[in-house]
XYZ file of C-alpha atoms in Angstrom:
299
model
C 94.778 115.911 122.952
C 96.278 118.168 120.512
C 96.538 117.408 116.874
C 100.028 117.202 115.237
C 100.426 119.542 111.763
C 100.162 116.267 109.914
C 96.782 114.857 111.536
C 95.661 118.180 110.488
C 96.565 117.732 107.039
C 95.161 114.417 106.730
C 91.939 116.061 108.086
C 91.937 118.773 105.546
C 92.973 116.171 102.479
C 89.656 114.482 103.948
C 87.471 117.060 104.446
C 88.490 118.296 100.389
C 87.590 114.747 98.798
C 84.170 114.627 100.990
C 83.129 117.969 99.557
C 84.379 117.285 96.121
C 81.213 115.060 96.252
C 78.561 117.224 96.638
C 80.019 121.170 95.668
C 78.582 121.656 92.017
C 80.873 124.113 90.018
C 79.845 127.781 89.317
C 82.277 129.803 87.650
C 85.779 129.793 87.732
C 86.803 126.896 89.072
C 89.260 127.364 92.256
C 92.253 125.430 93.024
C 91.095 124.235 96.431
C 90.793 119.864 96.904
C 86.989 120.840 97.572
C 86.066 122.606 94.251
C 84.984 120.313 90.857
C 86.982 119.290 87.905
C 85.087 120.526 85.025
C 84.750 118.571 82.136
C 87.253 119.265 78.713
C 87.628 117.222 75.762
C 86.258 113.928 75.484
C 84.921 113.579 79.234
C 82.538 111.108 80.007
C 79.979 110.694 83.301
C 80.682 112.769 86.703
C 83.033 114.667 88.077
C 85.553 111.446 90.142
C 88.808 113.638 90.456
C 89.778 114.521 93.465
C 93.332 117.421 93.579
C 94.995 120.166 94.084
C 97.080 122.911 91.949
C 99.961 123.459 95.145
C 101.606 126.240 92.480
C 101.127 128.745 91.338
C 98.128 130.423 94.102
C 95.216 131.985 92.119
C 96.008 135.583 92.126
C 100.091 135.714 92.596
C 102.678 137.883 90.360
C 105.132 136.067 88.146
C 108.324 138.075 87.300
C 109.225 138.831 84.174
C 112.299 137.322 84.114
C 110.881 134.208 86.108
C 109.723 130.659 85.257
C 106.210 129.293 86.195
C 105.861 126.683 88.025
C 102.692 124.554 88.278
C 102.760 121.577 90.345
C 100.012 119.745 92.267
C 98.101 116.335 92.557
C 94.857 114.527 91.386
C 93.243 111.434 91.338
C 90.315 109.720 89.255
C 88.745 107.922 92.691
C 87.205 105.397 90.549
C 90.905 104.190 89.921
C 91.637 100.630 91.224
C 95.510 100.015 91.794
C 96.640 103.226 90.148
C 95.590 107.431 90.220
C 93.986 106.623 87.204
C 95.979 109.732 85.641
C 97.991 109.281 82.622
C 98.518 112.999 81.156
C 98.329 116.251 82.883
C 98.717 119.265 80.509
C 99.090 123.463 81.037
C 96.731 125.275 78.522
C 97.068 129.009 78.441
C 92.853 129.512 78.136
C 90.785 126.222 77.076
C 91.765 123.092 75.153
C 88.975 123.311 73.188
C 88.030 126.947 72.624
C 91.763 128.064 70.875
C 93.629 127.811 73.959
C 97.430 127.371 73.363
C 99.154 124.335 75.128
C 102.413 125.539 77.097
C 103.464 121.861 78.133
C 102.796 118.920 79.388
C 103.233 118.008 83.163
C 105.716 114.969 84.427
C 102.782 112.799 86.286
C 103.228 110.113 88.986
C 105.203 111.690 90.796
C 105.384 110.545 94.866
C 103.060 111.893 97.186
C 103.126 110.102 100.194
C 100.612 112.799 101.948
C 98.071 112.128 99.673
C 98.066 108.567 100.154
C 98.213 108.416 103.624
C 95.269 111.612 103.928
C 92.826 109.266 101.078
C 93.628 105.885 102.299
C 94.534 104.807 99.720
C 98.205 103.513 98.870
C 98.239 103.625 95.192
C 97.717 107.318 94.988
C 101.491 108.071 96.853
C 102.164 108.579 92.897
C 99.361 111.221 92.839
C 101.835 114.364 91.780
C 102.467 116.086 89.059
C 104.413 119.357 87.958
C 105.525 121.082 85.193
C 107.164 124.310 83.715
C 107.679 126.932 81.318
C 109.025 130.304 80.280
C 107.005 132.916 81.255
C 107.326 134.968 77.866
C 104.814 132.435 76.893
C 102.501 134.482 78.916
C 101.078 138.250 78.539
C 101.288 141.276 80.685
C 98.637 141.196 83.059
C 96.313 138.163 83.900
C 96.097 135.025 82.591
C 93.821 131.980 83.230
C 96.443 128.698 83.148
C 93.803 125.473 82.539
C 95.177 122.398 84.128
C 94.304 119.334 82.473
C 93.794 115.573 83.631
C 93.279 112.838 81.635
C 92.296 109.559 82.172
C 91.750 106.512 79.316
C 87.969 106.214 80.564
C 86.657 109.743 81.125
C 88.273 112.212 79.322
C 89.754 115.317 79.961
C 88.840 117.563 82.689
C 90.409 120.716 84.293
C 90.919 123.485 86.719
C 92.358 126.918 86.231
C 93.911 129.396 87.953
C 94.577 133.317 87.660
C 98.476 134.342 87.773
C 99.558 137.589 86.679
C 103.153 138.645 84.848
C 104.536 141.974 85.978
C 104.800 144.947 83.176
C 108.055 144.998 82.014
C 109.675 147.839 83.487
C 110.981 151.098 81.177
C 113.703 149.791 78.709
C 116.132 152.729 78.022
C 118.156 150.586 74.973
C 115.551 149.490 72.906
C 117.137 147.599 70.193
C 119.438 145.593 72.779
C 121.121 143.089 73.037
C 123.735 145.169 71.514
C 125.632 142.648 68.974
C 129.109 143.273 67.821
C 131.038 141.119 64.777
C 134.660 142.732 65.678
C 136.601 140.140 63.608
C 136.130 137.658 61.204
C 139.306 135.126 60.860
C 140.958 134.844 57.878
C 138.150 137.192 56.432
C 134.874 137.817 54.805
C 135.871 136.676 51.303
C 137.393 133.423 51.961
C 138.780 130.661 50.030
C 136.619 126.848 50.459
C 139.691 124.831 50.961
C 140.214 126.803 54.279
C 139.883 124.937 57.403
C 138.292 127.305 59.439
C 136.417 130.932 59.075
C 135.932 131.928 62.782
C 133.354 134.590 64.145
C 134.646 136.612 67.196
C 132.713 140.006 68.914
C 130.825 141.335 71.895
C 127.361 140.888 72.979
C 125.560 142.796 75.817
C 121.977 143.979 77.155
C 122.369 147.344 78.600
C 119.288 147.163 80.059
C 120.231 144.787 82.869
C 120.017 146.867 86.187
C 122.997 146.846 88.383
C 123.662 144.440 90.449
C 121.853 142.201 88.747
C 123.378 139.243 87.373
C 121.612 137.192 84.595
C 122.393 135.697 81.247
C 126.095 134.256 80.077
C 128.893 135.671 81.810
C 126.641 138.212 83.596
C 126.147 139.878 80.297
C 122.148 139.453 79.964
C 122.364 137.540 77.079
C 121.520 133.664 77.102
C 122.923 132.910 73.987
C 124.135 133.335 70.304
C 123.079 131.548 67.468
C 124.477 131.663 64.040
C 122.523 130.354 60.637
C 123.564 130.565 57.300
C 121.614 131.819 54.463
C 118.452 132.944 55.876
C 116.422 133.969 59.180
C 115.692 131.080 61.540
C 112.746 129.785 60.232
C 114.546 128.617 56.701
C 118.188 128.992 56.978
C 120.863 126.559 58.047
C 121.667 126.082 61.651
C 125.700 126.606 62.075
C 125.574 126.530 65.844
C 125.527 128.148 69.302
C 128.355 130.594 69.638
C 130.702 129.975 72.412
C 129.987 132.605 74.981
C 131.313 134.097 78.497
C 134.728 134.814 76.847
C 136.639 137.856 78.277
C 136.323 141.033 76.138
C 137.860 143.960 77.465
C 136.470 146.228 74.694
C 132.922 145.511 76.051
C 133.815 147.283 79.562
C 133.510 150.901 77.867
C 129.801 149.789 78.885
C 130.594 148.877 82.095
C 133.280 146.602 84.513
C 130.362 143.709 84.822
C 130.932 143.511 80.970
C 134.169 141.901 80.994
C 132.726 138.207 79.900
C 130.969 139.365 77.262
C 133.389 138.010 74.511
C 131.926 135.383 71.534
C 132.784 133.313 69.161
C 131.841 130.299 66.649
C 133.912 128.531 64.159
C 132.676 127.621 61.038
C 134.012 125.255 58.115
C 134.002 127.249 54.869
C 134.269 123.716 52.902
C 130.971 122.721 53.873
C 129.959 125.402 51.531
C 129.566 126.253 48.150
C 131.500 128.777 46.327
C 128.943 131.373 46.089
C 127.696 134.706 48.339
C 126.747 133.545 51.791
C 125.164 135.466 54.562
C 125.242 134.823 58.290
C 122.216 135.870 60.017
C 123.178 135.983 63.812
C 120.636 136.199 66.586
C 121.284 137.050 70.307
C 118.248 136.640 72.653
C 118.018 138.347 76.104
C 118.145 136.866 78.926
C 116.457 139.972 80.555
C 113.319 141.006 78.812
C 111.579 139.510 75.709
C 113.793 140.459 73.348
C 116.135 139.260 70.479
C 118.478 140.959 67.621
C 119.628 139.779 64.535
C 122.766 140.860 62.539
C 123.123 139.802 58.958
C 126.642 139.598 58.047
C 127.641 138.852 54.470
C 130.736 136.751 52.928
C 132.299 135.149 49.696
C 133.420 131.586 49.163
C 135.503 131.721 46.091
């Protein structure tokens, strides 16, 4: 009698929790249902976790541009009527040795497989995934740590090795290229007026052809606008309206035609004074971001 693909699975799930019982770890943990959790922060007694990291496979290349995926499944089996899971986090490095956290992991999610391969029908909510932006992450390798948690025993982990692609050779360095062409009424405005609107251009160069990414195929996610100071201490005004049609923009190029922005401010809202509008538009291509600091009067 032949085995079907999902006898075969049910085998392997098997075989993985039997030698999850006896393998002591060495190293690097793998990602495999056979090799240990290793003890983090907080863990208590023996290794009783039993899972797998599906994504991303030890060894692969990220893109730049990408985002990473990790998903999976584990189990504490000294659980009774649950996984016995009730946090999974992502740790660039260790928890506990100045590893950064890059999020936290949406747990009990259904896995049917796993219940059906363990015998055991309260672990069909075994899964878990989670994901982030892979600037987070460096050129070259990097060891993700994938943490468990139960209320009993602790933390414990496994890692895995991905690696991010170099970016490739940027010919317009200081892109996104960031253009204020009007400001409506103007730059020295009085505070009873309704309305002082923003309106420009905003492209990456850099985007290769054929390639579409960011707003409006422009490779530029977005535009923000603060008042008064960079990011970290001036006032958020807003995310510009973006993907407008610019004809100015397709000197640079026909796929430039949506590049158009604009954001509407209320010039009541602030005092009579000299203001500043610090501007920022962030790539959507490569890990970059300019800012354009654009004064004006309230009288």
């Amino acid at each position: 009698m032949v085995a079907s693909r999902s006898d075969l699975r049910r085998l392997a799930l098997a075989a993985g929790l039997a030698l999850a019982a006896c393998v002591q770890f060495s190293g690097l943990a793998s990602a495999d249902a056979g090799s240990p959790w290793t003890p983090g922060k907080n863990a208590v007694g023996d290794d009783t976790f039993t899972g797998v990291i599906d994504a991303p496979l030890s060894g692969s290349t990220v893109a730049r541009n990408a985002r990473v995926v990790v998903q999976g499944w584990v189990v504490d089996r000294t659980a009774q009527g649950w996984t016995g899971i009730d946090d999974v986090q992502i740790y660039l490095g260790l928890q506990d040795q100045g590893g950064s956290l890059l999020t936290s992991a949406t747990v009990g999610q259904r896995r049917d497989d796993v219940a059906a391969a363990l015998g055991n029908p309260f672990w069909s909510a075994a899964g878990f995934s989670a994901s982030f932006p892979v600037s987070n992450l460096s050129v070259g390798s990097n060891v993700l740590s994938v943490y468990a948690h139960t209320p009993d025993r602790g933390w414990w982990y496994k890692q895995v090795e991905i690696r991010i692609q170099p970016l490739p050779a940027i010919p317009y360095a200081d892109d996104p290229l960031l253009v204020v062409r009007e400001v409506l009424p103007s730059l020295d405005v009085d505070q009873q007026t309704s309305n002082l609107t923003l309106r420009g251009y905003v492209i990456d160069r850099n985007l290769p052809l054929n390639t579409v990414l960011g707003v409006g195929g422009t490779g530029v996610s977005q535009v923000q606008v603060y008042l008064d100071g960079p990011r970290q201490d001036g006032i958020f005004l807003g995310n510009a309206q973006m993907g407008l049609t610019n004809r100015e923009a397709t000197g640079f190029g026909a796929r430039f035609l949506q590049s158009g922005w604009e954001l509407t401010v209320h010039p009541g809202e602030f005092s009579v004074d000299k203001h500043e509008f610090f501007i920022y538009a962030a790539s959507a291509y490569w890990p970059n971001e300019t800012l354009l600091i654009v004064p004006f009067n309230v009288h």
